[in-house]
Amino acid sequence: MILEGKTALVSGGSRGIGRAIAELFYAEGANVYIFSRNPDQLAQAAKEIDCKNENRCHAVPCDVGSKTSVDEAFARIKADGAVIDVLVNCAGVNLRGPLETMPIETWQKVLDINLTGTFLLTQNCFEGFKKRGGGKVINIASLMSEIARPTISPYVASKGGVKMFTKAIAVEWAKYNIQANAIIPGYISTEMNTPLIQDEKFNKFICDRTPAGRWGKPEEVAHAALFFASKGADFITGQLIAVDGGILAAL
Ligand SMILES: NC(=O)c1ccc[n+]([C@@H]2O[C@H](COP(=O)([O-])OP(=O)(O)OC[C@H]3O[C@@H](n4cnc5c(N)ncnc54)[C@H](OP(=O)(O)O)[C@@H]3O)[C@@H](O)[C@H]2O)c1
């Protein structure tokens, strides 16, 4: 198994892409921690992910946009005696509104969760990575790391930041045998996109715009994360891989 003996932390692991990553990492033998805010949904997800009843999936409620909450969550991991080998920064939100009337609170919230949360979790993993002689950071970026669309300016700014932060980690921590890479999911059918999938016109727009002609599945993103987490990717760092059915290639 690819992740036997490894401990992984997946933020946003309670549903969608993060959950699919947590499930695949668990299936590949990892001990998995999942973070998200809603404690009930998180606990239920951990129970379902730990389908072999091996106590290998741990739910730790955490708001990645709050330093206090992140510090508390890492204290819990430390108290378990666990050390993170693989970090997946997947927690994210997208709040919409026209730029000209965008409340600063909305802007700040998206930046805090998507970008600062990624920074906080990455920084908190550093001591453990050093102790282990290396580590992996996998950031979930977005098509919006490369292109922009109207009414989602904080999301676009945050995901552009996630892309460049990935490169910053890669160059600064390569000497510690830490690799940082990012995944650009295309349009993936998760809860975040349920209203868009149900909107017939938008759904057709997405399928027409995607060379593969369909929405992606969370598991398809998870397999790219597994590759970056694997030993086979030890010399790959600062890279982005698009799991987008060909959208970026067609632009
Ligand atoms: N789906 C797509 O098409 C797509 C495309 C490109 C990029 N992405 C990116 O992929 C990631 C996952 O997206 P998804 O579609 O799987 O979304 P989702 O189904 O809405 O899941 C988001 C996850 O993040 C958690 N989360 C949100 N805010 C958080 C916070 N402050 N602290 C901790 N956890 C938080 C959520 O749990 P709680 O709400 O309980 O906290 C949930 O577990 C995001 O970063 C998103 O930007 C998605």
CSV table of C-alpha atoms and ligand atoms in Angstrom, one decimal:
chain,number,residue,atom,x,y,z
A,1,MET,CA,0.0,0.0,0.0
A,2,ILE,CA,1.3,3.4,-1.0
A,3,LEU,CA,0.8,5.2,2.3
A,4,GLU,CA,1.4,2.4,4.8
A,5,GLY,CA,2.9,3.9,8.0
A,6,LYS,CA,2.2,7.5,7.0
A,7,THR,CA,0.0,10.0,8.7
A,8,ALA,CA,-2.0,12.4,6.6
A,9,LEU,CA,-3.9,15.5,7.4
A,10,VAL,CA,-6.7,16.5,5.1
A,11,SER,CA,-8.4,19.9,5.7
A,12,GLY,CA,-12.0,20.0,4.4
A,13,GLY,CA,-12.1,16.2,4.8
A,14,SER,CA,-15.7,16.0,5.8
A,15,ARG,CA,-17.1,16.1,2.2
A,16,GLY,CA,-16.5,16.7,-1.4
A,17,ILE,CA,-12.9,16.5,-2.7
A,18,GLY,CA,-11.3,16.4,0.7
A,19,ARG,CA,-13.4,13.5,1.7
A,20,ALA,CA,-12.5,11.6,-1.4
A,21,ILE,CA,-8.8,12.2,-0.7
A,22,ALA,CA,-9.2,11.1,2.9
A,23,GLU,CA,-10.9,7.9,1.8
A,24,LEU,CA,-8.3,7.1,-0.8
A,25,PHE,CA,-5.4,7.8,1.6
A,26,TYR,CA,-7.1,5.6,4.2
A,27,ALA,CA,-7.5,2.8,1.6
A,28,GLU,CA,-3.8,3.1,0.9
A,29,GLY,CA,-2.9,2.4,4.5
A,30,ALA,CA,-2.5,6.0,6.0
A,31,ASN,CA,-3.6,7.1,9.4
A,32,VAL,CA,-5.8,10.1,8.5
A,33,TYR,CA,-6.8,13.2,10.3
A,34,ILE,CA,-9.6,15.3,8.9
A,35,PHE,CA,-10.4,18.9,9.8
A,36,SER,CA,-13.6,20.9,9.1
A,37,ARG,CA,-15.9,23.2,11.1
A,38,ASN,CA,-19.2,21.3,11.4
A,39,PRO,CA,-18.4,18.7,14.2
A,40,ASP,CA,-21.3,16.4,13.5
A,41,GLN,CA,-20.7,16.1,9.8
A,42,LEU,CA,-17.0,15.7,10.5
A,43,ALA,CA,-17.5,12.9,13.1
A,44,GLN,CA,-19.9,11.1,10.8
A,45,ALA,CA,-17.4,11.3,7.9
A,46,ALA,CA,-14.6,9.9,10.0
A,47,LYS,CA,-16.8,7.0,11.1
A,48,GLU,CA,-17.6,6.2,7.5
A,49,ILE,CA,-14.0,6.6,6.2
A,50,ASP,CA,-12.8,4.3,8.9
A,51,CYS,CA,-14.7,1.5,7.2
A,52,LYS,CA,-12.3,-1.2,8.5
A,53,ASN,CA,-12.9,-0.1,12.1
A,54,GLU,CA,-9.1,0.3,12.6
A,55,ASN,CA,-9.2,3.7,14.4
A,56,ARG,CA,-7.3,5.2,11.5
A,57,CYS,CA,-9.5,8.2,10.8
A,58,HIS,CA,-9.6,11.0,13.3
A,59,ALA,CA,-12.1,13.9,13.3
A,60,VAL,CA,-10.6,17.2,14.7
A,61,PRO,CA,-13.0,20.1,14.4
A,62,CYS,CA,-11.1,23.1,13.2
A,63,ASP,CA,-11.7,26.4,11.5
A,64,VAL,CA,-8.6,26.8,9.3
A,65,GLY,CA,-9.2,30.5,9.1
A,66,SER,CA,-8.6,31.0,12.8
A,67,LYS,CA,-5.1,30.7,14.2
A,68,THR,CA,-6.5,29.9,17.7
A,69,SER,CA,-8.6,27.0,16.3
A,70,VAL,CA,-5.6,25.7,14.2
A,71,ASP,CA,-3.3,25.8,17.2
A,72,GLU,CA,-5.8,23.9,19.3
A,73,ALA,CA,-6.3,21.3,16.5
A,74,PHE,CA,-2.5,20.7,16.2
A,75,ALA,CA,-2.3,20.4,20.0
A,76,ARG,CA,-4.8,17.6,19.8
A,77,ILE,CA,-2.7,15.8,17.1
A,78,LYS,CA,0.4,16.3,19.3
A,79,ALA,CA,-1.4,14.9,22.3
A,80,ASP,CA,-2.2,11.8,20.2
A,81,GLY,CA,1.6,11.4,19.7
A,82,ALA,CA,1.0,11.7,15.9
A,83,VAL,CA,3.3,13.4,13.4
A,84,ILE,CA,2.0,14.5,10.0
A,85,ASP,CA,3.8,13.2,6.9
A,86,VAL,CA,1.4,14.4,4.3
A,87,LEU,CA,-0.7,17.6,4.4
A,88,VAL,CA,-3.5,18.3,2.0
A,89,ASN,CA,-4.9,21.8,2.2
A,90,CYS,CA,-8.3,21.3,0.7
A,91,ALA,CA,-10.7,23.4,2.9
A,92,GLY,CA,-12.1,26.2,0.9
A,93,VAL,CA,-15.1,28.5,0.3
A,94,ASN,CA,-16.3,30.7,-2.5
A,95,LEU,CA,-18.4,33.7,-1.6
A,96,ARG,CA,-19.8,35.6,-4.5
A,97,GLY,CA,-20.6,39.3,-5.2
A,98,PRO,CA,-19.8,42.2,-7.5
A,99,LEU,CA,-16.4,43.6,-6.9
A,100,GLU,CA,-17.7,47.2,-6.6
A,101,THR,CA,-19.8,46.4,-3.5
A,102,MET,CA,-17.8,43.5,-2.1
A,103,PRO,CA,-17.9,43.9,1.7
A,104,ILE,CA,-14.4,43.7,3.2
A,105,GLU,CA,-15.7,41.0,5.6
A,106,THR,CA,-16.5,38.8,2.7
A,107,TRP,CA,-13.1,39.4,1.0
A,108,GLN,CA,-11.3,38.8,4.3
A,109,LYS,CA,-13.2,35.6,5.1
A,110,VAL,CA,-12.4,34.0,1.8
A,111,LEU,CA,-8.7,35.0,2.1
A,112,ASP,CA,-8.5,33.8,5.7
A,113,ILE,CA,-9.9,30.3,4.9
A,114,ASN,CA,-8.5,29.6,1.4
A,115,LEU,CA,-5.0,31.3,1.7
A,116,THR,CA,-4.2,32.0,5.3
A,117,GLY,CA,-5.6,28.7,6.4
A,118,THR,CA,-3.2,27.0,3.9
A,119,PHE,CA,-0.3,29.0,5.4
A,120,LEU,CA,-1.3,28.1,9.0
A,121,LEU,CA,-1.6,24.4,8.5
A,122,THR,CA,1.6,24.2,6.4
A,123,GLN,CA,3.6,26.1,9.1
A,124,ASN,CA,2.2,23.9,11.8
A,125,CYS,CA,3.4,20.8,10.0
A,126,PHE,CA,7.0,22.0,9.6
A,127,GLU,CA,8.5,20.6,12.9
A,128,GLY,CA,7.0,17.2,12.3
A,129,PHE,CA,8.3,17.1,8.7
A,130,LYS,CA,11.7,17.9,9.9
A,131,LYS,CA,11.5,15.2,12.6
A,132,ARG,CA,10.5,12.7,9.9
A,133,GLY,CA,13.3,13.8,7.5
A,134,GLY,CA,10.8,15.1,4.9
A,135,GLY,CA,7.1,15.7,4.1
A,136,LYS,CA,4.6,16.5,1.4
A,137,VAL,CA,2.3,19.5,1.1
A,138,ILE,CA,-0.5,19.2,-1.5
A,139,ASN,CA,-2.6,22.3,-2.0
A,140,ILE,CA,-5.9,22.4,-3.7
A,141,ALA,CA,-5.8,25.3,-6.1
A,142,SER,CA,-8.4,26.0,-8.8
A,143,LEU,CA,-8.9,27.0,-12.4
A,144,MET,CA,-9.1,30.4,-10.8
A,145,SER,CA,-5.4,30.2,-10.0
A,146,GLU,CA,-4.9,30.6,-13.8
A,147,ILE,CA,-7.9,32.4,-15.1
A,148,ALA,CA,-10.6,34.8,-13.6
A,149,ARG,CA,-14.4,35.0,-13.8
A,150,PRO,CA,-16.6,37.8,-12.6
A,151,THR,CA,-18.2,38.1,-9.1
A,152,ILE,CA,-15.7,35.9,-7.4
A,153,SER,CA,-12.8,38.3,-6.9
A,154,PRO,CA,-11.8,37.1,-3.4
A,155,TYR,CA,-11.8,33.4,-4.5
A,156,VAL,CA,-9.7,34.3,-7.6
A,157,ALA,CA,-7.2,36.2,-5.5
A,158,SER,CA,-7.0,33.5,-2.8
A,159,LYS,CA,-6.5,30.7,-5.3
A,160,GLY,CA,-3.9,32.7,-7.2
A,161,GLY,CA,-2.2,33.1,-3.9
A,162,VAL,CA,-2.4,29.3,-3.2
A,163,LYS,CA,-0.6,28.7,-6.5
A,164,MET,CA,2.3,31.0,-5.7
A,165,PHE,CA,2.4,29.9,-2.0
A,166,THR,CA,2.9,26.4,-3.2
A,167,LYS,CA,6.0,27.5,-5.2
A,168,ALA,CA,7.2,29.5,-2.2
A,169,ILE,CA,7.1,26.4,0.1
A,170,ALA,CA,8.8,24.3,-2.7
A,171,VAL,CA,11.8,26.5,-3.0
A,172,GLU,CA,12.2,27.4,0.7
A,173,TRP,CA,11.8,23.8,2.1
A,174,ALA,CA,13.3,21.7,-0.7
A,175,LYS,CA,16.5,21.4,1.5
A,176,TYR,CA,14.4,19.7,4.1
A,177,ASN,CA,13.2,17.1,1.6
A,178,ILE,CA,9.7,18.6,1.7
A,179,GLN,CA,7.8,18.7,-1.5
A,180,ALA,CA,4.9,21.1,-2.2
A,181,ASN,CA,2.6,20.7,-5.2
A,182,ALA,CA,-0.9,21.8,-6.1
A,183,ILE,CA,-3.8,20.4,-7.9
A,184,ILE,CA,-6.1,22.4,-10.2
A,185,PRO,CA,-9.5,20.7,-10.2
A,186,GLY,CA,-11.7,21.6,-13.1
A,187,TYR,CA,-15.5,21.5,-12.5
A,188,ILE,CA,-16.0,18.7,-9.9
A,189,SER,CA,-19.4,17.5,-8.8
A,190,THR,CA,-19.4,18.3,-5.1
A,191,GLU,CA,-21.8,20.1,-2.7
A,192,MET,CA,-20.1,23.4,-3.4
A,193,ASN,CA,-21.4,23.1,-7.0
A,194,THR,CA,-24.8,21.5,-6.4
A,195,PRO,CA,-26.7,24.8,-7.3
A,196,LEU,CA,-24.6,25.0,-10.5
A,197,ILE,CA,-25.2,21.3,-11.5
A,198,GLN,CA,-29.0,21.8,-10.9
A,199,ASP,CA,-29.0,24.9,-13.1
A,200,GLU,CA,-29.7,23.4,-16.6
A,201,LYS,CA,-28.2,26.3,-18.5
A,202,PHE,CA,-25.0,26.5,-16.4
A,203,ASN,CA,-24.6,22.7,-16.5
A,204,LYS,CA,-24.7,22.7,-20.3
A,205,PHE,CA,-22.2,25.6,-20.3
A,206,ILE,CA,-19.8,23.5,-18.2
A,207,CYS,CA,-20.2,20.4,-20.2
A,208,ASP,CA,-19.7,22.3,-23.5
A,209,ARG,CA,-16.7,24.1,-22.2
A,210,THR,CA,-15.0,20.9,-20.9
A,211,PRO,CA,-13.4,18.9,-23.7
A,212,ALA,CA,-14.2,15.7,-21.7
A,213,GLY,CA,-17.9,16.8,-21.9
A,214,ARG,CA,-18.7,16.2,-18.2
A,215,TRP,CA,-18.1,17.2,-14.6
A,216,GLY,CA,-15.2,15.6,-12.9
A,217,LYS,CA,-15.5,13.3,-9.9
A,218,PRO,CA,-13.9,13.9,-6.5
A,219,GLU,CA,-12.1,10.5,-6.7
A,220,GLU,CA,-10.4,11.7,-9.9
A,221,VAL,CA,-8.8,14.6,-7.9
A,222,ALA,CA,-7.9,12.2,-5.1
A,223,HIS,CA,-5.8,10.1,-7.4
A,224,ALA,CA,-3.7,13.1,-8.3
A,225,ALA,CA,-3.2,13.8,-4.6
A,226,LEU,CA,-2.2,10.2,-4.0
A,227,PHE,CA,0.5,10.6,-6.7
A,228,PHE,CA,1.9,13.7,-5.1
A,229,ALA,CA,1.8,12.0,-1.7
A,230,SER,CA,3.7,9.0,-3.0
A,231,LYS,CA,7.4,8.2,-2.9
A,232,GLY,CA,7.4,8.2,-6.7
A,233,ALA,CA,7.0,12.0,-6.5
A,234,ASP,CA,10.0,12.7,-4.3
A,235,PHE,CA,11.7,14.8,-6.9
A,236,ILE,CA,8.6,16.7,-8.0
A,237,THR,CA,8.1,20.0,-6.2
A,238,GLY,CA,6.5,23.4,-7.0
A,239,GLN,CA,4.3,21.9,-9.7
A,240,LEU,CA,0.6,22.2,-10.6
A,241,ILE,CA,-1.4,19.4,-12.1
A,242,ALA,CA,-4.8,20.2,-13.7
A,243,VAL,CA,-7.5,17.5,-13.2
A,244,ASP,CA,-9.9,19.4,-15.5
A,245,GLY,CA,-11.0,17.2,-18.4
A,246,GLY,CA,-8.9,19.4,-20.7
A,247,ILE,CA,-10.3,22.9,-19.9
A,248,LEU,CA,-7.0,24.7,-19.5
A,249,ALA,CA,-5.5,23.0,-22.6
A,250,ALA,CA,-8.4,24.2,-24.7
A,251,LEU,CA,-8.1,27.9,-23.7
B,1,LIG,N1,-15.6,21.4,-6.7
B,1,LIG,C1,-15.0,22.1,-7.6
B,1,LIG,O1,-15.4,22.1,-8.7
B,1,LIG,C2,-13.6,22.7,-7.3
B,1,LIG,C3,-12.9,23.3,-8.3
B,1,LIG,C4,-11.7,23.9,-8.1
B,1,LIG,C5,-11.3,23.9,-6.8
B,1,LIG,N2,-12.0,23.4,-5.7
B,1,LIG,C6,-11.4,23.5,-4.4
B,1,LIG,O2,-11.4,22.3,-3.8
B,1,LIG,C7,-11.6,22.4,-2.4
B,1,LIG,C8,-12.8,21.5,-1.9
B,1,LIG,O3,-13.9,21.9,-2.6
B,1,LIG,P1,-15.3,21.0,-2.6
B,1,LIG,O4,-15.9,21.3,-3.9
B,1,LIG,O5,-15.0,19.7,-2.1
B,1,LIG,O6,-16.1,21.9,-1.5
B,1,LIG,P2,-17.2,21.4,-0.4
B,1,LIG,O7,-17.9,20.2,-0.9
B,1,LIG,O8,-18.0,22.6,-0.1
B,1,LIG,O9,-16.3,21.0,0.8
B,1,LIG,C9,-15.5,22.0,1.5
B,1,LIG,C10,-14.9,21.4,2.7
B,1,LIG,O10,-14.1,22.5,3.3
B,1,LIG,C11,-14.5,22.6,4.7
B,1,LIG,N3,-14.3,24.0,5.1
B,1,LIG,C12,-14.9,25.1,4.6
B,1,LIG,N4,-14.5,26.1,5.3
B,1,LIG,C13,-13.7,25.7,6.3
B,1,LIG,C14,-13.0,26.3,7.4
B,1,LIG,N5,-13.0,27.6,7.6
B,1,LIG,N6,-12.2,25.5,8.2
B,1,LIG,C15,-12.2,24.1,8.0
B,1,LIG,N7,-12.8,23.5,7.0
B,1,LIG,C16,-13.6,24.3,6.2
B,1,LIG,C17,-16.0,22.2,4.7
B,1,LIG,O11,-16.5,21.8,5.9
B,1,LIG,P3,-17.3,22.8,6.9
B,1,LIG,O12,-18.1,23.7,6.1
B,1,LIG,O13,-18.0,22.0,7.9
B,1,LIG,O14,-16.2,23.6,7.6
B,1,LIG,C18,-15.9,21.0,3.7
B,1,LIG,O15,-15.3,19.9,4.4
B,1,LIG,C19,-11.8,23.9,-2.1
B,1,LIG,O16,-10.6,24.5,-1.8
B,1,LIG,C20,-12.2,24.4,-3.5
B,1,LIG,O17,-11.9,25.8,-3.6
B,1,LIG,C21,-13.2,22.8,-6.0
